[in-house]
Coordinates of C-alpha atoms in Angstrom, one line a residue:
Chain A
M1 CA 31.0 -4.1 -10.8
K2 CA 34.3 -2.3 -10.6
V3 CA 34.4 1.5 -9.7
Q4 CA 37.5 3.7 -9.9
G5 CA 37.6 7.1 -8.4
K6 CA 39.0 9.6 -5.9
A7 CA 38.3 9.0 -2.1
H8 CA 36.5 11.8 -0.2
V9 CA 36.9 11.1 3.4
V10 CA 34.4 12.3 5.9
G11 CA 34.3 11.6 9.7
D12 CA 32.5 9.5 12.1
H13 CA 28.8 9.6 12.9
I14 CA 27.9 11.6 9.7
D15 CA 24.2 12.0 10.1
T16 CA 21.5 12.3 7.6
D17 CA 21.0 16.0 8.4
A18 CA 24.7 16.4 7.2
I19 CA 24.1 14.4 4.1
I20 CA 20.8 16.1 3.0
P21 CA 19.5 18.9 5.5
A22 CA 15.7 19.1 6.1
R23 CA 15.3 22.2 4.1
F24 CA 15.9 20.3 0.8
L25 CA 13.4 17.6 1.5
V26 CA 10.7 19.3 -0.5
T27 CA 11.7 17.2 -3.6
T28 CA 12.4 13.6 -4.6
D29 CA 14.3 14.6 -7.5
P30 CA 17.9 12.8 -7.4
A31 CA 19.4 15.6 -9.4
Q32 CA 18.3 18.3 -7.1
L33 CA 19.1 16.2 -4.0
G34 CA 22.4 15.4 -5.5
A35 CA 23.3 19.0 -6.0
N36 CA 22.9 19.7 -2.3
C37 CA 24.7 16.5 -1.2
M38 CA 26.7 16.9 2.2
E39 CA 25.3 20.5 2.4
G40 CA 24.9 20.1 6.2
L41 CA 28.5 19.2 6.6
E42 CA 30.1 21.9 4.6
A43 CA 28.5 24.4 2.3
G44 CA 29.5 23.6 -1.4
W45 CA 30.9 20.2 -0.5
I46 CA 29.6 18.8 -3.8
K47 CA 31.9 21.0 -5.8
R48 CA 34.9 18.7 -5.2
V49 CA 33.2 15.6 -6.4
S50 CA 33.4 14.0 -9.9
A51 CA 31.2 11.1 -11.3
N52 CA 32.3 7.7 -9.9
D53 CA 34.2 9.2 -6.9
I54 CA 34.0 7.3 -3.6
M55 CA 32.9 8.3 -0.2
V56 CA 34.9 7.1 2.6
A57 CA 33.5 7.5 6.0
G58 CA 34.1 6.5 9.6
E59 CA 31.9 4.8 12.3
N60 CA 28.1 4.8 12.0
F61 CA 27.8 6.6 8.6
G62 CA 24.2 7.8 7.9
C63 CA 22.9 7.9 11.6
G64 CA 19.7 9.8 12.1
S65 CA 16.5 9.9 10.0
S66 CA 15.1 7.3 8.0
R67 CA 15.1 9.7 4.9
E68 CA 15.9 7.8 1.8
H69 CA 16.7 11.1 0.3
A70 CA 20.1 10.6 1.9
P71 CA 21.4 7.7 -0.3
I72 CA 19.5 9.3 -3.2
S73 CA 21.4 12.4 -2.8
I74 CA 24.7 10.5 -2.7
L75 CA 23.8 8.7 -5.8
G76 CA 22.7 11.9 -7.4
A77 CA 26.0 13.4 -6.6
G78 CA 27.6 10.8 -8.8
I79 CA 28.9 8.7 -6.1
P80 CA 28.3 4.8 -6.5
V81 CA 30.0 3.5 -3.5
V82 CA 30.4 4.4 0.2
V83 CA 33.1 2.6 2.1
A84 CA 32.7 3.0 5.9
K85 CA 34.0 1.8 9.2
S86 CA 30.4 1.0 10.0
F87 CA 26.9 2.1 8.9
A88 CA 23.9 3.1 10.7
R89 CA 21.1 0.5 10.4
I90 CA 18.3 2.4 8.5
F91 CA 20.8 3.9 6.1
Y92 CA 22.3 0.6 5.3
R93 CA 18.9 -0.9 4.2
N94 CA 18.1 2.2 2.3
G95 CA 21.6 2.2 0.6
F96 CA 20.9 -1.4 -0.9
N97 CA 17.3 -0.7 -1.7
M98 CA 18.3 2.3 -3.8
G99 CA 21.2 0.5 -5.4
L100 CA 24.0 2.5 -3.6
V101 CA 26.8 0.0 -2.8
L102 CA 27.8 0.0 0.8
L103 CA 31.0 -1.7 2.0
E104 CA 31.8 -2.2 5.7
V105 CA 35.7 -2.3 6.3
G106 CA 36.1 -1.9 10.0
D107 CA 39.3 -0.4 11.2
E108 CA 41.1 -1.0 7.9
I109 CA 39.4 2.3 7.0
D110 CA 42.5 4.2 8.1
K111 CA 44.4 2.8 5.0
L112 CA 42.2 5.1 2.8
R113 CA 43.1 8.8 2.8
D114 CA 41.4 11.7 1.2
G115 CA 42.4 12.2 -2.3
D116 CA 43.6 8.5 -2.8
E117 CA 42.7 6.9 -6.1
L118 CA 40.6 3.8 -5.2
E119 CA 39.4 0.9 -7.3
V120 CA 36.5 -0.9 -5.6
D121 CA 35.3 -4.4 -6.9
T122 CA 31.8 -4.5 -5.4
A123 CA 31.3 -8.1 -6.2
T124 CA 34.5 -9.4 -4.1
G125 CA 34.6 -6.4 -1.8
V126 CA 38.2 -5.8 -2.5
I127 CA 39.4 -2.2 -2.5
R128 CA 42.7 -1.5 -4.2
N129 CA 44.3 1.8 -3.1
L130 CA 46.1 2.8 -6.3
T131 CA 47.9 5.8 -4.6
T132 CA 49.6 3.6 -1.9
G133 CA 49.4 0.2 -3.4
E134 CA 47.6 -1.2 -0.2
Q135 CA 44.5 -3.3 -0.3
V136 CA 41.5 -3.7 2.0
Q137 CA 39.1 -6.7 2.0
C138 CA 35.5 -5.8 3.1
A139 CA 33.0 -8.1 4.9
P140 CA 30.9 -9.9 2.5
V141 CA 27.3 -8.9 1.7
P142 CA 25.0 -11.0 3.6
P143 CA 23.2 -13.6 1.4
F144 CA 19.6 -12.1 1.6
M145 CA 20.8 -8.7 0.9
Q146 CA 22.6 -10.2 -2.2
E147 CA 19.4 -11.6 -3.1
I148 CA 17.9 -8.1 -3.4
L149 CA 20.9 -6.8 -5.1
D150 CA 20.7 -9.7 -7.5
A151 CA 16.8 -8.7 -8.4
G152 CA 18.1 -5.2 -9.1
G153 CA 17.1 -3.5 -5.8
L154 CA 13.9 -3.6 -3.6
V155 CA 11.6 -2.4 -6.3
P156 CA 12.0 -5.1 -8.8
Y157 CA 12.2 -7.7 -6.1
V158 CA 8.7 -6.9 -4.8
K159 CA 7.5 -6.4 -8.5
K160 CA 8.4 -10.1 -9.1
R161 CA 6.6 -11.1 -5.9
L162 CA 3.5 -9.3 -6.8
A163 CA 3.4 -10.8 -10.1
A164 CA 3.9 -14.3 -8.8
Chain B
M1 CA 14.2 -21.7 23.5
P2 CA 13.9 -18.8 25.9
Q3 CA 13.3 -15.6 24.0
T4 CA 13.9 -11.9 24.5
L5 CA 11.0 -9.4 24.0
A6 CA 12.3 -8.6 20.5
E7 CA 12.5 -12.4 19.5
K8 CA 9.2 -13.1 21.1
I9 CA 7.1 -10.4 19.2
L10 CA 8.8 -11.0 16.0
Q11 CA 8.2 -14.8 16.5
R12 CA 4.4 -14.0 16.6
H13 CA 4.7 -12.6 13.1
T14 CA 6.7 -15.3 11.3
D15 CA 6.7 -18.9 10.7
E16 CA 10.5 -19.0 10.7
E17 CA 12.6 -19.4 13.8
A18 CA 13.2 -15.8 15.2
A19 CA 16.4 -16.2 16.8
S20 CA 19.0 -13.4 17.1
G21 CA 21.0 -13.1 13.8
R22 CA 18.7 -14.7 11.6
I23 CA 16.9 -12.9 8.8
V24 CA 13.1 -13.6 8.9
R25 CA 10.3 -12.5 7.0
C26 CA 7.5 -10.9 9.2
R27 CA 3.8 -9.8 8.8
V28 CA 3.3 -6.3 9.9
D29 CA 0.5 -4.8 11.9
M30 CA 0.9 -1.3 10.9
V31 CA 2.9 0.7 8.1
L32 CA 3.6 4.4 8.5
A33 CA 4.9 7.3 6.6
N34 CA 4.8 11.0 6.7
D35 CA 4.7 14.1 4.3
I36 CA 8.5 13.9 3.8
T37 CA 8.9 10.2 3.3
A38 CA 5.4 9.1 1.9
P39 CA 6.0 10.8 -1.5
L40 CA 9.2 8.7 -2.1
A41 CA 7.2 5.5 -0.9
I42 CA 4.5 6.3 -3.2
K43 CA 6.9 6.6 -6.2
S44 CA 8.4 3.3 -5.2
F45 CA 5.1 1.6 -4.5
K46 CA 4.0 2.5 -8.2
A47 CA 7.4 1.5 -9.6
M48 CA 6.8 -2.0 -8.0
G49 CA 3.6 -2.2 -10.0
A50 CA 1.5 -2.3 -6.8
E51 CA -2.2 -1.4 -7.5
K52 CA -3.5 -1.4 -3.9
V53 CA -2.4 -1.4 -0.4
F54 CA -2.3 -4.8 1.3
D55 CA -4.9 -3.4 4.0
K56 CA -6.5 -0.1 3.8
D57 CA -6.8 0.0 7.7
R58 CA -3.3 -1.0 8.3
V59 CA -1.5 2.0 6.5
A60 CA -1.2 5.4 8.2
L61 CA -0.2 8.5 6.3
V62 CA 0.4 11.4 8.7
C63 CA 1.4 14.8 7.2
D64 CA 3.0 16.3 10.2
H65 CA 6.5 17.7 9.3
F66 CA 5.9 20.6 7.0
T67 CA 2.3 21.1 7.8
P68 CA 0.4 23.5 7.8
N69 CA 2.3 23.7 4.6
K70 CA 5.2 26.2 4.6
D71 CA 5.7 26.7 0.9
I72 CA 4.5 25.5 -2.5
D73 CA 6.9 22.5 -2.6
S74 CA 5.8 21.0 0.6
A75 CA 2.2 21.7 -0.5
E76 CA 2.7 19.8 -3.6
Q77 CA 4.3 16.9 -1.6
V78 CA 1.3 16.7 0.7
K79 CA -0.9 16.7 -2.3
V80 CA 0.7 13.6 -3.6
V81 CA 0.1 11.9 -0.3
R82 CA -3.6 13.2 0.0
D83 CA -4.3 12.0 -3.6
F84 CA -2.7 8.7 -2.9
A85 CA -4.7 8.0 0.2
R86 CA -7.9 8.8 -1.5
Q87 CA -7.1 6.7 -4.4
M88 CA -6.1 3.6 -2.1
D89 CA -9.1 4.4 0.4
V90 CA -6.6 4.6 3.1
T91 CA -8.6 4.9 6.4
H92 CA -6.0 6.6 8.5
Y93 CA -5.0 9.6 6.6
Y94 CA -4.2 12.7 8.7
E95 CA -3.8 16.3 7.9
G96 CA -5.2 19.5 9.1
G97 CA -7.4 19.6 12.2
N98 CA -7.0 15.9 12.9
V99 CA -3.2 15.6 12.5
G100 CA -0.6 15.3 15.1
V101 CA 2.9 14.4 15.5
E102 CA 2.8 10.8 14.2
H103 CA 4.4 9.0 17.1
A104 CA 2.1 10.7 19.7
L105 CA -0.9 10.3 17.4
L106 CA -0.7 6.6 16.5
P107 CA -0.5 5.3 20.0
E108 CA -3.3 7.8 21.2
L109 CA -5.7 6.5 18.5
G110 CA -5.0 2.9 19.4
L111 CA -3.5 2.2 16.0
V112 CA -0.5 0.7 17.5
G113 CA 0.0 -1.3 20.6
P114 CA 1.4 -4.2 22.6
G115 CA 2.8 -7.0 20.6
D116 CA 2.5 -5.4 17.3
V117 CA 5.1 -5.3 14.6
V118 CA 5.1 -1.6 13.3
V119 CA 7.3 -0.3 10.5
G120 CA 7.4 3.4 9.6
A121 CA 9.3 5.7 7.2
D122 CA 10.5 7.7 10.2
S123 CA 13.3 6.8 12.3
H124 CA 11.4 7.6 15.6
T125 CA 9.0 4.9 14.9
C126 CA 10.8 3.0 17.6
T127 CA 8.7 5.2 20.1
Y128 CA 5.9 2.3 20.2
G129 CA 8.4 0.2 22.0
G130 CA 7.0 2.1 25.0
L131 CA 3.8 0.1 24.6
G132 CA 5.7 -3.2 23.9
A133 CA 5.5 -3.1 20.1
F134 CA 8.4 -4.1 17.9
A135 CA 8.4 -0.9 15.9
T136 CA 11.3 0.4 13.9
G137 CA 12.2 3.0 11.3
M138 CA 12.9 2.2 7.6
G139 CA 13.2 4.0 4.3
S140 CA 10.6 4.9 1.9
T141 CA 11.2 1.8 -0.3
D142 CA 11.1 -0.5 2.3
I143 CA 7.8 1.0 3.5
A144 CA 6.5 0.8 -0.1
G145 CA 7.4 -3.0 -0.2
A146 CA 5.6 -3.3 3.3
M147 CA 2.4 -1.4 1.9
A148 CA 2.2 -3.6 -1.0
L149 CA 3.0 -6.9 0.5
G150 CA 1.8 -6.6 4.3
E151 CA 5.3 -8.1 5.2
T152 CA 9.0 -7.3 5.3
W153 CA 12.3 -8.8 6.5
F154 CA 14.2 -8.3 9.6
K155 CA 17.5 -9.5 10.9
V156 CA 16.5 -10.5 14.4
P157 CA 18.6 -8.2 16.6
P158 CA 20.6 -9.3 19.7
S159 CA 19.4 -7.5 22.8
I160 CA 21.1 -5.4 25.4
K161 CA 19.3 -5.3 28.7
V162 CA 19.1 -2.0 30.4
E163 CA 18.2 -1.9 34.0
I164 CA 17.5 1.5 35.6
K165 CA 17.3 1.8 39.3
G166 CA 17.8 4.2 42.2
K167 CA 15.6 6.8 43.6
P168 CA 15.1 9.9 41.3
E169 CA 15.5 13.4 42.3
P170 CA 12.9 16.0 41.7
F171 CA 12.8 17.3 38.1
V172 CA 14.6 14.1 36.9
G173 CA 12.4 11.8 34.5
A174 CA 12.4 9.6 31.5
K175 CA 14.1 12.0 29.3
D176 CA 16.9 12.3 31.8
Y177 CA 17.3 8.4 32.1
M178 CA 17.5 8.0 28.3
L179 CA 20.0 10.9 27.9
K180 CA 22.1 9.3 30.7
L181 CA 22.1 6.0 28.9
I182 CA 23.0 7.5 25.4
G183 CA 25.8 9.3 27.1
E184 CA 27.1 6.1 28.5
I185 CA 26.8 3.7 25.7
G186 CA 27.3 6.3 22.7
V187 CA 25.4 7.1 19.5
A188 CA 26.6 3.8 18.1
G189 CA 26.3 1.8 21.4
A190 CA 23.3 -0.2 20.3
L191 CA 24.1 -0.3 16.6
Y192 CA 21.8 -2.9 14.9
K193 CA 20.7 -4.0 18.4
A194 CA 17.4 -4.0 20.5
L195 CA 17.5 -2.2 23.7
E196 CA 15.2 -3.9 26.4
F197 CA 14.4 -1.8 29.5
C198 CA 13.8 -3.2 32.9
G199 CA 14.1 -2.5 36.7
P200 CA 12.0 -0.8 39.2
I201 CA 12.3 2.7 37.7
V202 CA 11.0 1.5 34.4
E203 CA 8.1 -0.4 36.2
G204 CA 7.2 2.8 38.0
L205 CA 7.2 5.0 34.9
T206 CA 4.0 5.9 33.0
V207 CA 3.5 4.7 29.6
E208 CA 4.1 8.2 28.3
G209 CA 7.4 8.2 30.0
R210 CA 8.3 4.8 28.4
M211 CA 7.5 6.2 24.9
T212 CA 9.8 9.1 25.7
M213 CA 12.7 6.6 26.4
A214 CA 11.7 4.3 23.5
N215 CA 11.7 7.2 21.1
M216 CA 15.4 7.9 21.6
A217 CA 16.7 4.2 21.1
I218 CA 17.5 5.3 17.6
E219 CA 19.9 7.8 19.1
A220 CA 22.0 5.1 20.4
G221 CA 21.8 3.4 17.0
G222 CA 19.2 0.9 18.3
K223 CA 16.7 -1.0 16.0
V224 CA 14.1 -0.9 18.8
G225 CA 13.8 0.2 22.4
L226 CA 11.4 -2.4 24.2
F227 CA 9.3 -2.3 27.3
A228 CA 7.5 -5.3 28.7
V229 CA 3.6 -5.1 28.7
D230 CA 2.1 -4.8 32.0
G231 CA -1.1 -3.5 33.6
K232 CA -0.3 0.2 32.9
T233 CA 0.3 -0.6 29.2
L234 CA -3.1 -2.6 29.0
E235 CA -4.8 0.3 30.6
Y236 CA -3.5 2.8 28.1
A237 CA -4.3 0.6 25.2
G238 CA -7.7 0.1 26.6
Q239 CA -8.3 3.8 26.9
A240 CA -7.2 4.2 23.4
G241 CA -9.9 1.8 22.4
R242 CA -7.9 -1.4 21.6
K243 CA -9.2 -4.8 22.7
G244 CA -7.5 -8.1 23.1
D245 CA -4.1 -7.0 24.1
V246 CA -2.3 -9.2 26.6
V247 CA 0.7 -8.8 28.9
L248 CA 4.0 -9.6 27.4
F249 CA 7.2 -10.3 29.1
P250 CA 10.8 -11.6 28.0
D251 CA 11.5 -15.1 29.1
K252 CA 13.5 -15.5 32.2
D253 CA 16.4 -17.3 30.8
A254 CA 16.6 -15.1 27.5
E255 CA 19.9 -14.4 26.3
Y256 CA 21.2 -10.9 26.2
E257 CA 24.5 -9.6 24.6
R258 CA 25.4 -7.4 27.7
L259 CA 23.5 -5.8 30.6
V260 CA 23.9 -2.0 31.1
E261 CA 23.0 -0.5 34.6
I262 CA 21.9 3.1 35.1
N263 CA 21.7 4.2 38.7
V264 CA 19.7 7.5 39.1
D265 CA 20.6 7.9 42.7
D266 CA 21.8 11.6 43.1
M267 CA 21.4 12.2 39.2
S268 CA 20.6 15.7 38.2
P269 CA 18.6 16.6 35.0
Q270 CA 20.7 15.8 32.0
I271 CA 21.6 17.8 28.9
A272 CA 22.7 16.5 25.5
C273 CA 25.2 19.3 24.2
P274 CA 26.0 20.0 20.6
H275 CA 26.4 18.3 18.1
L276 CA 25.5 14.7 19.2
P277 CA 22.9 13.2 21.3
D278 CA 25.7 11.2 23.4
N279 CA 27.5 14.4 24.4
V280 CA 25.6 14.5 27.8
R281 CA 26.5 16.3 30.9
P282 CA 24.6 17.1 34.1
V283 CA 22.7 20.6 33.9
D284 CA 25.0 22.1 36.3
E285 CA 27.8 21.9 34.2
V286 CA 26.2 23.8 31.3
A287 CA 23.9 26.1 33.3
G288 CA 24.5 29.8 32.5
L289 CA 24.8 29.4 28.8
R290 CA 22.5 32.1 27.0
V291 CA 19.6 30.6 24.9
D292 CA 17.8 32.4 22.2
Q293 CA 15.0 29.9 21.9
S294 CA 13.3 27.0 23.9
V295 CA 11.2 24.4 22.2
I296 CA 8.8 22.2 24.2
G297 CA 7.1 19.5 21.9
S298 CA 8.0 16.9 19.4
C299 CA 7.6 13.0 19.4
T300 CA 9.8 12.9 22.3
N301 CA 8.2 15.3 24.8
G302 CA 5.0 16.8 23.4
R303 CA 2.5 14.7 25.4
I304 CA 0.3 15.9 28.0
E305 CA 2.5 14.9 31.0
D306 CA 5.3 16.9 29.4
L307 CA 3.3 19.9 29.1
R308 CA 2.1 19.5 32.8
E309 CA 5.8 19.3 33.7
A310 CA 6.8 22.5 31.7
A311 CA 3.7 24.4 33.0
A312 CA 4.4 23.6 36.5
V313 CA 7.7 25.6 36.1
L314 CA 6.1 28.4 34.0
R315 CA 3.1 29.1 36.2
G316 CA 3.0 32.6 37.3
R317 CA 6.7 33.3 35.7
K318 CA 7.6 35.2 32.5
V319 CA 9.8 33.8 29.7
A320 CA 13.0 36.1 29.5
K321 CA 12.6 38.9 27.0
H322 CA 15.3 37.7 24.5
V323 CA 13.8 34.1 24.3
R324 CA 11.4 32.6 22.0
C325 CA 9.6 29.7 23.9
I326 CA 7.6 27.6 21.4
V327 CA 5.2 25.3 22.9
L328 CA 3.7 22.6 20.4
P329 CA 1.2 20.1 21.9
A330 CA 1.8 17.1 20.0
T331 CA -1.8 16.1 18.9
P332 CA -5.1 17.9 18.7
R333 CA -6.3 15.7 21.7
I334 CA -3.4 16.8 23.8
W335 CA -4.0 20.5 22.7
T336 CA -7.6 20.3 23.9
Q337 CA -6.6 18.7 27.0
A338 CA -3.9 21.3 27.8
L339 CA -6.7 24.0 27.1
R340 CA -9.2 22.3 29.5
E341 CA -6.5 21.9 32.2
G342 CA -5.5 25.7 31.8
L343 CA -1.9 24.9 30.7
L344 CA -2.2 26.9 27.6
E345 CA -3.3 29.9 29.6
I346 CA -0.1 29.5 31.6
F347 CA 2.0 29.2 28.7
M348 CA 0.5 32.3 27.1
E349 CA 0.6 34.4 30.1
A350 CA 4.4 33.4 30.5
G351 CA 4.8 34.8 27.1
C352 CA 5.3 31.5 25.2
I353 CA 4.1 30.8 21.7
V354 CA 1.7 28.1 21.6
G355 CA 1.5 26.5 18.2
P356 CA -0.2 23.9 16.2
A357 CA 0.4 20.1 16.5
T358 CA 3.3 19.7 14.1
C359 CA 7.0 18.4 14.2
G360 CA 8.0 22.1 13.3
P361 CA 11.3 23.4 14.7
C362 CA 12.5 19.9 15.8
L363 CA 14.1 19.0 12.2
G364 CA 14.6 22.6 11.1
G365 CA 11.3 22.3 9.1
H366 CA 9.4 25.4 9.9
M367 CA 8.2 27.7 12.8
G368 CA 11.3 28.2 14.9
I369 CA 14.4 27.9 12.6
L370 CA 17.6 29.0 14.2
A371 CA 19.9 31.8 12.7
G372 CA 23.8 31.7 12.7
G373 CA 25.1 31.9 16.2
E374 CA 21.8 31.2 17.9
R375 CA 21.4 28.5 20.6
A376 CA 18.2 26.5 21.4
I377 CA 17.3 24.3 24.3
A378 CA 14.7 21.8 23.2
T379 CA 12.8 18.9 24.4
T380 CA 13.3 17.3 21.0
N381 CA 15.6 14.2 20.2
R382 CA 18.4 15.4 18.0
N383 CA 21.1 18.0 18.2
F384 CA 23.1 17.3 15.0
K385 CA 24.8 20.2 13.5
G386 CA 22.3 22.4 11.6
R387 CA 19.4 20.4 12.8
M388 CA 17.2 23.2 13.7
G389 CA 18.5 25.7 11.1
S390 CA 21.8 27.4 10.5
L391 CA 24.9 25.2 10.4
E392 CA 26.3 27.9 12.9
S393 CA 23.5 27.3 15.4
E394 CA 23.4 25.1 18.4
V395 CA 20.8 22.7 20.0
Y396 CA 21.0 21.4 23.5
L397 CA 18.5 18.5 24.4
S398 CA 16.7 18.3 27.8
G399 CA 13.4 17.3 29.4
P400 CA 10.5 19.6 29.7
A401 CA 11.1 21.1 33.0
V402 CA 14.9 22.2 32.1
A403 CA 13.6 23.8 28.9
A404 CA 10.8 25.7 30.7
A405 CA 13.3 26.9 33.5
S406 CA 15.8 28.1 30.8
A407 CA 13.2 29.9 29.0
I408 CA 12.5 31.9 32.2
A409 CA 16.2 32.4 33.1
G410 CA 17.2 33.1 29.5
E411 CA 20.0 30.7 30.0
I412 CA 20.3 27.0 30.6
A413 CA 19.0 26.5 34.2
H414 CA 18.1 23.9 36.8
P415 CA 14.3 24.0 37.4
A416 CA 15.1 24.2 41.2
H417 CA 17.1 27.4 40.7
V418 CA 14.5 29.7 38.9

């Protein structure tokens, strides 16, 4: 899958309370959660986002709670990909389970700036910065995670096993 | 091959080789979700086409975050969980008079214990590492998969050995050791890894103290925080009604990624300042900061020993007029014990608010939300921006003695100075 959109840069250690504060956790509806995405970072953050834009984050993105509402709210906001220097562990699993593509790029993250137009090839992990012409190669998705992605996420993966 | 504690426990639950870095499928002993995460898990569970849980005795549903329900939406959420529990005939459903903060409740009831593999849709599931369980937080869909299959997958984590030694000063305990460690290694210091605690201080700690420390492993990014199983653990497990648990130690020559040493000689109580748990300073450096609220409770520090520690400071004293001091015993049993020991009377006479067994203000859920510009000191585990309410509020983390002393002083204070 190739995704093209504008980069929205956020900092290091963006926690799940920043992504979706506790007061919004009284629903599981993606649209409602999406409307309040990053509300704990900055009021009205969502207003700057268009469909298919890309979140670009620093170290340890998604630290904090196990709340799956966090990746759901990002997807609900229309953001299909998060590119980060590194991810917090629970968030990383949740992202794949929900079908949110997460790419870990390490220090190369500095080649992506706020507002840059990016093209992300989720299959190869290549990110082209259309604004600067630079390119970033992400670490490959581990084979087991790829198996879950290939099944279409954890829900169909388990469904298949239950049926077997 | 010699194994770390993490590898050893996972190995007991899988037929594959549980060596660090490998992905293994493991059987689970207990699967947990709460009133925030269970509704999503139930949604995924149904979408998976699952019709029953793998074992009705090995699923725990604990409605502790927004209960007693704060509004219609949260009441509807709990209803979803309650209906599901009935439909699946889940043995361990808790709400109302039998509910407590999940990570204090499950160990107390003997539902989790030494050598177990536990997965929970709550990041502080790692608390049970204090009992020698490989316990870790996951999202709702992972939990739904585990509820349906009775197994899940793990990447076996490399381990960091944490040795804690020295002679602790008065008013310094488990919470302070953990804050000190997180301050040293940072909130991503144990990312994707297991923390394994050892050393004379750890051996001397009570099981409750070990759970306080394991609880915050996630605050360093850790997958689990583990303690070897010794006589104390077995005694705790036995009192909780468990049978057949055995001691469990890492192998002598097990391989660790690194060793971190924490020396507690001359260490004073530690405080995590806004807005990350690794922004840790000794209490003297932040003493004098005015506080509006003090929270004593949560899965980190809401157990009976924590309440005793706070009560010892508050006995015969008064909470400063401008401070709301909220005390939340973590489970009904702890509540009753505190009542019997006269602790609740001490809190009430000091002018505290004694509330029900709930997560309450820890995550800005309800009962103790902060307004803009307000500052709280709390025995909870996270001080992220806006965690307890307004984005313009601040949370400082400490142990129970400091939270109590600060409530009396009306400002952050060392317990020896009030």
